[in-house]
XYZ file of C-alpha atoms in Angstrom:
768
model
C 117.158 25.159 96.453
C 120.149 25.076 94.099
C 123.712 24.513 95.194
C 124.616 27.988 93.878
C 122.134 29.670 96.209
C 123.856 28.092 99.226
C 127.303 29.441 98.353
C 128.359 32.021 100.921
C 129.045 35.545 99.702
C 130.034 38.852 101.284
C 128.818 42.284 100.235
C 129.457 45.720 101.693
C 126.737 48.350 101.339
C 127.399 52.077 101.642
C 124.139 53.869 102.374
C 123.548 57.612 102.170
C 120.381 59.450 103.038
C 118.388 59.907 106.235
C 119.931 56.969 108.085
C 121.143 58.405 111.402
C 118.956 59.092 114.398
C 115.930 57.395 112.822
C 116.236 53.788 113.996
C 117.955 52.684 110.791
C 120.563 50.467 112.462
C 117.974 48.590 114.593
C 115.909 48.041 111.454
C 118.963 46.661 109.615
C 119.874 44.515 112.633
C 116.424 42.942 112.900
C 116.202 42.376 109.141
C 119.652 40.742 109.002
C 118.819 38.470 111.943
C 115.536 37.465 110.301
C 117.414 36.606 107.089
C 120.087 34.604 108.909
C 122.874 36.940 107.786
C 126.119 37.720 109.592
C 128.271 40.853 109.755
C 127.439 44.296 111.107
C 126.139 47.831 110.593
C 127.639 51.105 111.758
C 127.289 54.838 111.340
C 129.945 56.730 109.430
C 130.437 60.465 108.836
C 128.959 59.866 105.375
C 125.923 57.765 106.361
C 125.847 54.068 107.238
C 127.851 50.991 106.275
C 126.409 47.466 106.209
C 128.777 44.464 105.929
C 126.975 41.188 105.223
C 127.781 37.515 104.734
C 125.280 34.869 103.739
C 123.780 32.946 100.871
C 123.152 34.648 97.543
C 119.382 34.298 97.885
C 119.365 35.705 101.422
C 121.506 38.667 100.385
C 119.236 39.443 97.419
C 116.171 39.226 99.621
C 117.834 41.491 102.219
C 118.590 44.129 99.564
C 115.011 44.076 98.331
C 113.455 44.316 101.779
C 115.947 46.960 102.911
C 114.652 49.349 100.282
C 110.991 48.353 100.382
C 110.418 48.130 104.146
C 112.565 50.952 105.536
C 110.408 52.762 108.118
C 109.918 56.545 107.949
C 111.431 59.013 108.567
C 114.466 56.981 107.452
C 115.140 57.256 103.711
C 117.808 55.857 101.394
C 119.175 58.322 98.894
C 122.031 56.297 97.390
C 123.115 52.710 97.946
C 126.356 51.321 96.531
C 127.358 47.674 96.699
C 130.794 46.078 96.728
C 131.694 42.373 96.746
C 134.455 41.394 99.171
C 136.317 38.290 100.296
C 134.634 36.327 103.088
C 135.587 37.513 106.555
C 134.033 34.649 108.531
C 131.594 36.630 110.692
C 129.819 34.431 113.252
C 126.816 36.723 113.949
C 125.316 40.095 113.088
C 126.161 43.081 115.301
C 125.756 46.821 115.576
C 129.322 48.081 115.536
C 130.719 51.285 117.058
C 130.537 54.259 114.731
C 133.409 55.444 112.549
C 134.533 58.885 113.625
C 137.451 59.447 111.258
C 137.450 60.093 107.555
C 136.884 62.795 104.994
C 134.297 65.553 105.114
C 131.068 64.470 106.764
C 128.214 64.164 104.283
C 125.661 62.225 106.336
C 122.223 63.760 106.299
C 121.319 65.129 109.705
C 117.731 64.612 110.718
C 115.785 67.708 111.753
C 114.142 67.890 115.163
C 110.896 65.904 115.190
C 107.664 66.475 117.075
C 106.661 64.011 119.798
C 105.460 60.694 118.392
C 102.188 59.002 119.506
C 104.047 56.286 121.449
C 105.938 58.834 123.554
C 102.723 60.808 124.080
C 101.123 57.677 125.531
C 104.119 57.316 127.851
C 103.908 60.828 129.285
C 100.166 60.646 129.905
C 100.184 57.115 131.399
C 100.241 57.342 135.235
C 101.772 53.846 135.378
C 104.668 54.683 133.039
C 107.989 55.707 134.548
C 108.033 58.684 132.172
C 104.645 59.969 133.333
C 104.652 63.773 132.938
C 108.354 63.733 132.043
C 108.844 66.682 129.631
C 111.977 65.312 127.892
C 110.649 61.960 126.708
C 111.724 60.842 123.222
C 112.723 57.820 121.140
C 114.203 57.031 117.732
C 110.985 58.290 116.113
C 110.892 61.748 117.683
C 112.649 64.404 119.703
C 115.676 66.658 119.303
C 118.236 65.918 116.609
C 119.799 68.878 114.789
C 119.450 71.195 117.790
C 121.586 68.917 120.021
C 124.140 67.297 117.688
C 127.738 68.480 118.125
C 129.538 66.233 115.597
C 129.001 63.450 113.077
C 128.294 60.582 113.193
C 125.199 61.014 115.337
C 125.983 59.254 118.624
C 125.196 60.263 122.207
C 128.761 61.462 122.967
C 128.310 63.804 119.981
C 125.212 65.478 121.434
C 124.408 67.857 124.257
C 123.019 64.799 126.103
C 126.584 63.607 126.670
C 126.580 65.093 130.174
C 123.547 63.043 131.281
C 124.609 59.532 132.272
C 121.950 56.923 131.535
C 120.357 55.191 134.505
C 120.150 51.374 134.452
C 116.626 51.310 132.996
C 117.415 53.810 130.230
C 120.726 52.074 129.486
C 118.869 48.789 129.040
C 116.535 50.408 126.500
C 119.447 52.090 124.754
C 121.258 48.781 124.330
C 118.295 46.631 123.269
C 117.939 46.399 119.448
C 114.286 45.424 119.783
C 113.406 48.530 121.820
C 112.262 51.712 120.071
C 114.761 53.605 122.245
C 117.706 51.553 121.024
C 120.459 54.103 120.392
C 117.953 56.955 120.846
C 120.605 59.535 121.657
C 118.325 61.906 123.659
C 116.986 58.982 125.730
C 116.373 59.950 129.354
C 113.898 59.711 132.215
C 113.201 61.643 135.452
C 116.015 59.799 137.213
C 118.831 60.568 134.765
C 117.724 63.266 132.334
C 117.219 67.028 132.083
C 115.071 68.807 134.665
C 112.799 71.850 134.710
C 113.097 74.996 136.816
C 110.930 78.090 137.102
C 112.410 81.518 137.740
C 111.716 83.318 139.962
C 111.071 80.427 142.335
C 108.229 80.693 144.803
C 107.849 79.315 148.288
C 104.673 77.528 147.314
C 105.070 73.729 147.144
C 104.378 73.437 143.413
C 106.234 72.093 140.395
C 107.927 74.381 137.842
C 105.156 73.527 135.391
C 102.451 74.526 137.871
C 104.256 77.790 138.604
C 104.414 78.587 134.884
C 100.705 77.844 134.460
C 99.815 80.033 137.443
C 101.858 82.894 135.972
C 100.112 82.585 132.599
C 96.671 82.561 134.205
C 97.573 85.813 135.977
C 98.235 87.423 132.581
C 102.008 87.268 132.905
C 104.469 86.690 130.076
C 106.475 83.461 130.456
C 109.687 82.719 128.571
C 109.968 78.986 127.996
C 113.081 77.163 126.822
C 111.854 75.056 123.928
C 113.587 72.674 121.558
C 115.763 75.141 119.672
C 115.495 78.272 121.781
C 113.250 80.385 123.948
C 109.643 81.240 123.211
C 107.524 83.963 124.798
C 104.123 82.698 125.930
C 101.020 84.559 127.019
C 97.337 83.682 127.322
C 95.802 84.222 123.869
C 92.425 85.100 125.355
C 93.670 87.905 127.619
C 93.779 91.032 125.474
C 95.686 93.134 128.009
C 98.379 90.451 128.290
C 98.776 90.257 124.502
C 99.035 94.045 124.261
C 101.651 94.020 127.032
C 103.708 91.469 125.090
C 103.543 93.650 121.974
C 104.621 96.740 123.885
C 107.508 95.063 125.663
C 108.764 93.327 122.541
C 108.317 96.472 120.400
C 106.183 94.519 117.949
C 103.123 96.687 117.331
C 101.606 95.039 114.259
C 103.235 91.791 113.123
C 100.923 88.803 113.685
C 101.670 86.526 116.636
C 101.650 82.727 116.397
C 99.326 80.557 118.459
C 99.800 77.144 120.037
C 96.763 74.929 120.680
C 96.566 71.724 122.698
C 94.517 69.815 120.115
C 93.376 69.952 116.514
C 89.779 70.189 117.736
C 90.633 73.476 119.483
C 92.230 74.785 116.283
C 89.052 74.044 114.334
C 87.060 76.367 116.627
C 89.041 79.386 115.401
C 90.343 78.344 111.969
C 89.317 76.584 108.799
C 91.430 73.427 108.608
C 91.746 71.684 105.245
C 92.946 68.118 104.830
C 96.376 69.414 103.792
C 96.520 71.683 106.856
C 95.474 68.816 109.131
C 98.350 66.728 107.780
C 100.834 69.565 108.238
C 99.825 70.391 111.797
C 100.104 66.764 112.910
C 103.245 65.931 110.893
C 106.680 65.249 112.383
C 107.970 68.758 111.495
C 104.873 70.273 113.194
C 105.360 73.801 111.788
C 103.376 76.958 112.317
C 100.698 76.771 109.607
C 98.890 79.835 108.237
C 95.161 79.063 108.376
C 92.109 81.118 107.365
C 90.255 82.615 110.319
C 86.837 81.117 110.904
C 84.139 83.789 110.577
C 82.102 84.656 113.633
C 82.824 85.434 117.282
C 86.034 84.243 118.923
C 87.545 84.283 122.387
C 90.961 85.188 120.988
C 92.383 88.626 121.687
C 91.944 90.895 118.664
C 95.570 92.059 118.961
C 96.946 88.636 117.983
C 96.684 89.117 114.213
C 94.962 92.418 113.441
C 94.010 93.291 109.860
C 94.827 89.805 108.502
C 92.674 86.982 107.190
C 94.854 84.183 108.581
C 96.245 82.959 111.883
C 99.618 81.276 112.380
C 98.843 78.115 114.311
C 100.804 75.159 115.636
C 100.252 72.153 117.876
C 102.612 71.223 120.737
C 105.981 70.072 119.443
C 107.618 68.554 122.540
C 106.405 66.695 125.654
C 107.036 69.927 127.568
C 104.597 71.792 125.322
C 102.052 68.954 125.379
C 102.035 68.893 129.165
C 101.792 72.671 129.425
C 98.995 73.078 126.872
C 96.979 70.122 128.132
C 97.033 71.418 131.688
C 96.432 75.028 130.654
C 93.388 74.187 128.560
C 93.265 77.191 126.212
C 95.512 78.499 123.416
C 98.687 80.437 124.093
C 100.526 83.021 122.048
C 103.939 81.468 121.279
C 106.386 83.859 119.663
C 110.170 83.818 119.301
C 112.095 84.547 122.481
C 114.310 87.411 121.424
C 114.409 91.188 121.764
C 113.386 93.010 118.578
C 116.017 92.642 115.853
C 118.207 90.242 117.844
C 118.752 86.492 117.411
C 116.808 83.802 119.242
C 117.946 83.242 122.845
C 119.177 79.728 123.688
C 121.298 79.981 126.839
C 119.599 80.221 130.257
C 121.661 83.047 131.842
C 121.817 85.035 128.602
C 118.081 84.645 128.055
C 117.381 85.776 131.610
C 119.417 88.895 130.950
C 118.152 89.651 127.440
C 114.481 88.885 128.085
C 114.232 90.336 131.586
C 112.484 93.447 130.261
C 109.889 91.308 128.442
C 109.182 88.160 130.482
C 107.748 87.993 134.001
C 108.882 84.401 134.527
C 111.140 81.754 132.964
C 110.445 78.027 132.539
C 113.910 76.618 131.807
C 115.747 73.311 131.668
C 119.361 72.187 131.784
C 119.694 70.443 128.404
C 122.042 72.649 126.332
C 120.907 73.791 122.878
C 123.743 73.373 120.390
C 122.228 75.582 117.699
C 119.268 77.975 117.638
C 116.134 76.871 115.841
C 113.067 79.042 115.285
C 109.681 77.507 114.565
C 109.124 76.888 110.874
C 106.280 78.694 109.104
C 104.322 77.057 106.274
C 101.346 78.035 104.160
C 99.329 76.046 101.637
C 99.430 77.052 97.963
C 97.439 75.054 95.417
C 96.881 72.370 98.059
C 100.611 71.928 98.694
C 102.781 73.096 101.594
C 105.059 76.057 100.982
C 107.755 76.756 103.560
C 108.051 80.451 104.388
C 110.523 80.104 107.271
C 112.869 77.127 107.020
C 113.737 76.070 110.559
C 112.681 73.489 113.187
C 111.423 70.268 111.647
C 112.828 70.955 108.167
C 116.403 72.174 108.654
C 118.936 71.105 107.680
C 117.564 70.118 104.294
C 119.524 68.349 101.573
C 118.555 69.302 98.023
C 119.707 66.890 95.343
C 121.215 68.537 92.294
C 120.464 67.512 88.742
C 122.805 65.040 87.129
C 125.680 66.599 85.276
C 126.242 69.434 87.764
C 129.898 69.501 88.832
C 129.885 69.225 92.633
C 133.468 68.373 93.563
C 134.119 71.925 94.789
C 132.924 72.635 98.331
C 130.901 75.829 97.973
C 129.851 77.805 101.030
C 127.132 80.356 100.225
C 126.423 83.195 102.655
C 122.938 84.100 101.428
C 121.313 87.533 101.498
C 120.750 90.260 104.081
C 117.156 89.527 105.053
C 115.839 86.056 105.957
C 119.478 85.015 106.273
C 120.432 81.362 105.762
C 123.578 79.666 104.484
C 124.111 76.662 102.224
C 126.924 74.195 101.640
C 127.530 71.859 98.705
C 128.282 68.288 99.776
C 128.796 65.797 96.962
C 125.699 65.783 94.767
C 123.595 67.820 97.156
C 123.245 71.275 98.638
C 122.416 71.490 102.342
C 120.368 74.515 103.419
C 120.730 75.803 106.965
C 118.093 76.899 109.402
C 116.670 80.427 109.273
C 119.119 82.821 110.924
C 117.215 86.111 110.653
C 117.681 89.611 109.291
C 121.241 90.917 109.525
C 120.235 94.299 110.912
C 122.136 94.228 114.230
C 125.641 93.303 115.385
C 124.130 90.392 117.322
C 122.473 89.015 114.177
C 125.723 89.318 112.205
C 127.547 87.504 115.016
C 124.946 84.713 114.818
C 125.662 84.371 111.085
C 129.379 84.055 111.829
C 128.657 81.450 114.512
C 126.471 79.478 112.110
C 129.215 79.419 109.477
C 131.781 78.182 112.020
C 129.318 75.615 113.373
C 128.537 74.205 109.932
C 132.135 73.888 108.844
C 132.957 72.102 112.101
C 129.914 69.849 111.914
C 130.508 68.829 108.304
C 134.307 68.799 108.745
C 134.642 70.846 105.606
C 136.967 73.575 104.343
C 135.314 75.402 101.427
C 137.155 75.561 98.123
C 135.077 78.586 97.064
C 132.548 81.004 98.511
C 129.442 82.599 97.047
C 127.632 85.743 98.114
C 125.140 88.339 96.967
C 126.200 90.929 94.425
C 125.189 93.755 96.792
C 128.428 95.234 98.172
C 126.824 96.556 101.380
C 125.173 93.358 102.622
C 126.655 92.075 105.883
C 126.691 88.583 104.390
C 128.759 89.893 101.463
C 131.194 91.532 103.852
C 131.636 88.280 105.788
C 132.142 86.340 102.543
C 134.830 88.790 101.444
C 136.620 88.494 104.784
C 136.514 84.688 104.739
C 137.686 84.499 101.116
C 140.673 86.651 101.978
C 141.430 84.664 105.132
C 141.206 81.294 103.396
C 142.623 82.477 100.053
C 139.667 80.973 98.190
C 137.719 82.261 95.175
C 134.658 84.403 95.861
C 131.782 84.385 93.366
C 129.269 87.254 93.633
C 125.830 86.222 92.362
C 123.058 88.540 91.169
C 120.172 88.347 93.632
C 117.330 87.441 91.268
C 119.449 84.984 89.312
C 120.026 83.208 92.635
C 116.266 83.218 93.243
C 115.635 81.546 89.898
C 118.389 78.958 90.370
C 117.070 78.083 93.835
C 113.672 77.276 92.334
C 115.348 75.243 89.597
C 117.406 73.300 92.152
C 114.351 72.533 94.256
C 112.437 71.156 91.277
C 115.533 69.701 89.544
C 114.885 71.717 86.386
C 117.335 72.243 83.560
C 117.589 75.316 81.332
C 115.899 77.062 79.637
C 113.667 78.440 82.378
C 111.785 81.722 82.665
C 112.201 83.046 86.202
C 109.597 85.539 87.374
C 111.583 87.036 90.273
C 109.573 89.629 92.183
C 110.641 91.061 95.523
C 111.471 94.240 97.403
C 115.084 94.777 96.495
C 118.050 93.166 94.787
C 121.252 94.713 93.507
C 121.537 94.701 89.714
C 124.727 94.518 87.685
C 123.843 98.010 86.419
C 124.126 99.185 90.068
C 120.409 99.938 90.334
C 117.815 98.286 92.559
C 116.035 95.444 90.772
C 112.905 93.682 91.954
C 110.330 93.228 89.177
C 112.304 90.868 86.959
C 111.759 88.337 84.185
C 114.995 86.400 83.662
C 115.601 83.699 81.093
C 118.027 81.266 82.679
C 120.246 79.474 80.194
C 123.039 76.935 80.498
C 125.530 79.801 80.487
C 123.829 82.277 82.820
C 120.804 84.532 82.471
C 119.299 87.207 80.262
C 117.065 89.987 81.580
C 114.010 89.655 79.326
C 111.791 92.227 80.985
C 111.381 94.373 84.076
C 109.102 96.970 85.604
C 109.534 100.566 84.512
C 111.859 102.141 87.046
C 110.668 104.710 89.567
C 112.321 106.753 92.299
C 112.457 105.943 96.011
C 112.529 109.294 97.838
C 114.551 108.659 100.971
C 115.918 105.323 99.760
C 115.446 102.635 102.407
C 112.903 104.789 104.243
C 110.422 103.813 101.530
C 110.379 100.236 102.833
C 109.042 101.611 106.153
C 106.873 104.343 104.624
C 104.758 103.114 101.689
C 103.356 106.646 101.450
C 106.722 107.788 100.050
C 106.594 105.171 97.312
C 102.991 106.099 96.518
C 103.978 109.736 96.003
C 106.846 108.645 93.757
C 104.385 106.636 91.634
C 102.079 109.636 91.388
C 104.980 111.880 90.395
C 105.987 109.406 87.666
C 102.428 109.524 86.314
C 101.501 113.190 86.722
C 104.725 115.127 87.276
C 104.429 118.271 89.394
C 100.620 118.043 89.269
C 100.826 115.048 91.611
C 101.491 117.320 94.562
C 98.124 119.015 94.059
C 96.314 115.685 94.608
C 95.801 116.320 98.291
C 92.587 114.293 98.311
C 94.661 111.088 98.125
C 95.736 109.324 101.309
C 99.529 109.421 100.715
C 99.474 113.196 100.240
C 97.345 113.608 103.357
C 99.851 111.530 105.307
C 102.424 114.350 104.983
C 102.267 117.985 106.001
C 102.640 120.669 103.340
C 106.315 121.340 104.240
C 107.046 117.610 104.114
C 105.416 117.320 100.703
C 107.587 120.166 99.462
C 110.732 118.343 100.618
C 109.593 115.215 98.787
C 108.873 117.316 95.702
C 112.401 118.682 95.742
C 113.876 115.212 96.239
C 112.006 113.835 93.231
C 112.585 116.789 90.900
C 116.260 117.011 91.832
C 116.828 113.229 92.012
C 118.247 113.824 95.484
C 118.502 110.709 97.708
C 116.006 109.037 95.405
C 117.538 105.878 93.934
C 115.753 104.284 91.005
C 114.198 100.850 91.276
C 112.222 98.283 89.291
C 110.928 96.685 92.509
C 107.611 94.856 92.445
C 107.615 94.820 96.250
C 107.717 98.603 96.358
C 104.986 98.758 93.697
C 102.798 96.672 96.028
C 103.585 99.103 98.857
C 102.795 102.155 96.769
C 99.461 100.843 95.508
C 98.498 99.803 99.054
C 99.135 103.347 100.290
C 97.294 104.869 97.312
C 94.067 103.065 98.207
C 94.211 104.020 101.880
C 95.939 100.990 103.392
C 98.951 101.427 105.752
C 100.935 104.583 105.092
C 103.719 103.494 107.421
C 104.664 99.967 108.496
C 106.494 98.305 111.371
C 107.521 95.052 109.667
C 108.618 93.925 106.228
C 105.756 93.148 103.860
C 103.044 94.686 106.049
C 101.579 96.858 103.299
C 101.696 94.019 100.750
C 99.934 91.708 103.212
C 97.253 94.343 103.724
C 96.790 94.567 99.954
C 96.515 90.774 99.672
C 93.971 90.646 102.514
C 91.960 93.392 100.825
C 92.044 91.459 97.539
C 90.690 88.393 99.344
C 87.564 90.402 100.200
C 87.050 91.688 96.664
C 85.840 89.991 93.508
C 86.379 91.426 90.083
C 86.783 90.445 86.458
C 89.154 92.212 84.153
C 92.346 94.083 84.761
C 93.949 97.506 84.587
C 95.844 98.670 81.470
C 99.618 98.434 81.157
C 102.117 98.740 78.311
C 104.970 96.408 77.363
C 107.675 98.034 75.243
C 109.172 96.412 72.160
C 112.698 96.939 73.484
C 115.117 94.332 74.778
C 114.781 93.957 77.687
C 111.101 94.823 77.543
C 109.935 97.492 79.969
C 106.556 97.036 81.656
C 104.985 100.461 82.029
C 102.699 100.398 85.058
C 101.694 104.060 84.798
C 98.364 103.406 83.008
C 97.489 101.007 85.810
C 98.304 103.503 88.575
C 96.327 106.222 86.790
C 93.341 103.864 86.576
C 93.724 103.024 90.285
C 93.660 106.734 91.125
C 90.566 107.183 88.969
C 88.794 104.280 90.693
C 89.772 105.578 94.106
C 88.414 109.037 93.358
C 85.169 107.543 92.055
C 84.666 105.698 95.338
C 85.513 102.165 94.221
C 86.148 100.108 97.362
C 89.714 99.211 98.257
C 89.067 95.408 98.059
C 87.821 95.768 94.467
C 90.883 97.783 93.449
C 93.215 95.349 95.236
C 91.640 92.352 93.494
C 91.904 94.045 90.097
C 95.546 94.955 90.802
C 96.363 91.278 91.423
C 94.616 90.272 88.198
C 96.664 92.862 86.316
C 99.953 91.444 87.598
C 98.920 87.984 86.425
C 98.184 89.417 82.972
C 101.663 90.994 82.995
C 103.183 87.576 83.697
C 101.199 86.029 80.901
C 102.232 88.703 78.407
C 105.944 88.236 79.085
C 105.684 84.445 79.214
C 104.019 84.428 75.791
C 106.734 86.688 74.430
C 109.534 84.549 75.922
C 108.084 81.279 74.658
C 109.764 79.244 77.430
C 107.584 76.406 78.747
C 109.066 76.153 82.244
C 108.201 79.167 84.428
C 109.337 79.511 88.049
C 107.708 81.952 90.454
C 110.247 83.167 92.998
C 110.935 86.085 95.326
C 109.199 87.482 98.380
C 106.173 88.702 96.414
C 105.210 85.070 95.836
C 104.547 84.621 99.522
C 101.289 86.233 98.376
C 98.935 83.260 98.111
C 96.383 85.026 95.895
C 99.022 86.175 93.422
C 100.674 82.747 93.316
C 97.517 80.713 92.869
C 96.086 82.988 90.189
C 99.405 82.980 88.317
C 99.770 79.192 88.509
C 96.282 78.618 87.129
C 96.652 81.297 84.453
C 99.948 79.870 83.199
C 98.670 76.282 83.233
C 95.599 77.256 81.241
C 97.891 78.678 78.548
C 100.122 75.644 78.227
C 103.004 76.660 80.469
C 104.497 74.532 83.243
C 104.595 76.751 86.352
C 106.741 75.864 89.365
C 106.634 77.515 92.754
C 108.660 77.102 95.921
C 107.533 74.407 98.320
C 110.538 72.945 100.157
C 112.612 76.148 100.315
C 111.165 79.614 100.927
C 110.255 81.892 98.007
C 111.753 84.795 99.984
C 115.463 85.425 100.554
C 115.685 82.279 102.674
C 116.317 80.422 99.393
C 119.073 82.697 98.081
C 121.999 80.646 99.436
C 120.836 77.560 97.507
C 120.809 79.542 94.261
C 124.212 81.025 95.061
C 125.716 77.549 95.392
C 124.314 76.499 92.034
C 125.509 79.727 90.393
C 129.012 79.222 91.803
C 129.129 75.615 90.594
C 128.055 76.759 87.118
C 130.662 79.535 87.163
C 133.490 77.204 88.165
C 132.446 74.576 85.619
C 132.351 77.142 82.791
C 135.681 78.675 83.811
C 137.339 75.259 83.459
C 135.755 74.463 80.099
């Protein structure tokens, strides 16, 4: 050993990333002790700070091992080093957290499913946490749903009101224990407790009362990690139907919770990727293909679909319930139709009283609501459809060169509402909030904005919103901009979609964005939705779009695909369309109703024009005899996708692409061919499959014309697995580089991310 290597040095490391609530400080402590280093580690509002003194060789070895051996889910995003004068530390310690400072930028860990070690604890009769439903450690349990402030310490969580008993305090203070500084740490003596309402005189536990109620076919509202869920026996058809009736949810598929993966395999086909997702720390609802053959599941769980939404237990409470119950349960969000998720015990009892027969509750407060995340698998990779428990909040790193000094708060869209906030070199996406269709949902958006600005100790320097003037999120953004006297940047909907995909994949312009959805407000004040945008460094250019068609009744078309189908027929055949009474959409209306629709279309009365691909899906679905009316968004398109999954076909329908700029994609030859096939008795699955192939050919035609290598697939239409996978393969085969959403949803849940990026671009260009 050289004399130089023995010279004592001091370095200070500033660490950003996933370093709070994941056992990072105990890992640093043990590593520093092993290396014979002195100093300390502490949490800060920005991440973690490590102050070290020791020999040069020991410090170098510490730095190497810190980055190579960090245990998941901890992750280092940035690490900066500063040399300082020796302080004379005599040992290494874990110091109290810093609570002061600038805006908090520390990454907050999402809630994590129960780890194997804690599962062993709750099922070990000799463990003091045997059957305790709130067991957790630094590797699992609540995080984002209980944190009240940064840095992440117990006084800054909803566990602050539960004083640790001596045994739990000893674990909490022992750096070698996996519960060292596990903020939700608790046991039956000092932690949260269960209750069942209404209580019975029978000498049984709350868990046993809940199980008895479920066996009797009752609906039980359970307080989960981020809010209430409604549970019912998945094998009792009458109970499932009762849940649908009471919740006013006639058609939308219901999610299932199974005790084990082996039980899932009895009803679903589980790929290796699905296996990994189901058993991962986020533990989302995963969309899995139904296994053919007989099943014990109630047919009303997911009628007319090819997939089931399935999850495994996510908390000790769910593990204990499912293990003792023995068969799968329906587990759907605990909220009345159109309203936000319930989180508070008294409020839930009041709001869910007309739905639930019993309530399994606990006394640990939920700081912020958190739905279950929903994920599907596209091309063997996970694709988040609902960004919530286990994934939110998510930090998305921006490409180098993007100006991020401004603090941008983006309010998102109207459906699948979520917000985003720029923090340094990253954009943080919130949890799914929901559709802003009710005053309660709008109030939840306002609460989420206030919560985020308090949590991140941030005052925005600018706001971003959707271009649509009537969105509730736009209205809130306008009110906040006026209150705070900050700039407001309105962002075109499909441009935001494209930028969100670019941010996720860290792409730089030029990019061709295929942005297909139900509706988005265009700068020409028409409804867009079947768009091809070339995104440049300066903004975007509309390269192509679907030929516009009328929507008789406006928004009513989203609930009545039959209206859209008639509009498509009118665009193809004019007045003769109304003589085609052999077609399902015409049969779905009486003669007087058809006459009203005729007048609306001929007089352009209450019939706004659109280029929406989502509405084209709806119209074609209705044309071939699929749902004429729907009860949830995307129902007709899902039916068309499911039909396509049953069909097999080669070739495609005709379409025309104009030579204009932007190019107009004329779908009328396709619709006329669909009508011809339908009248000749071609089965709906064959037509649906051919329709999907045609849309892929449309993409290819415009991509070839644009000549841009990078192509992103974005918008709600790309929740369609068949469409996405066929498009990805088609584009790859022709030399393009296709990208699709994986970490953020393809639907409007991604809009806020794109709005932030658009606002940053706008501000940067305005200064140049």
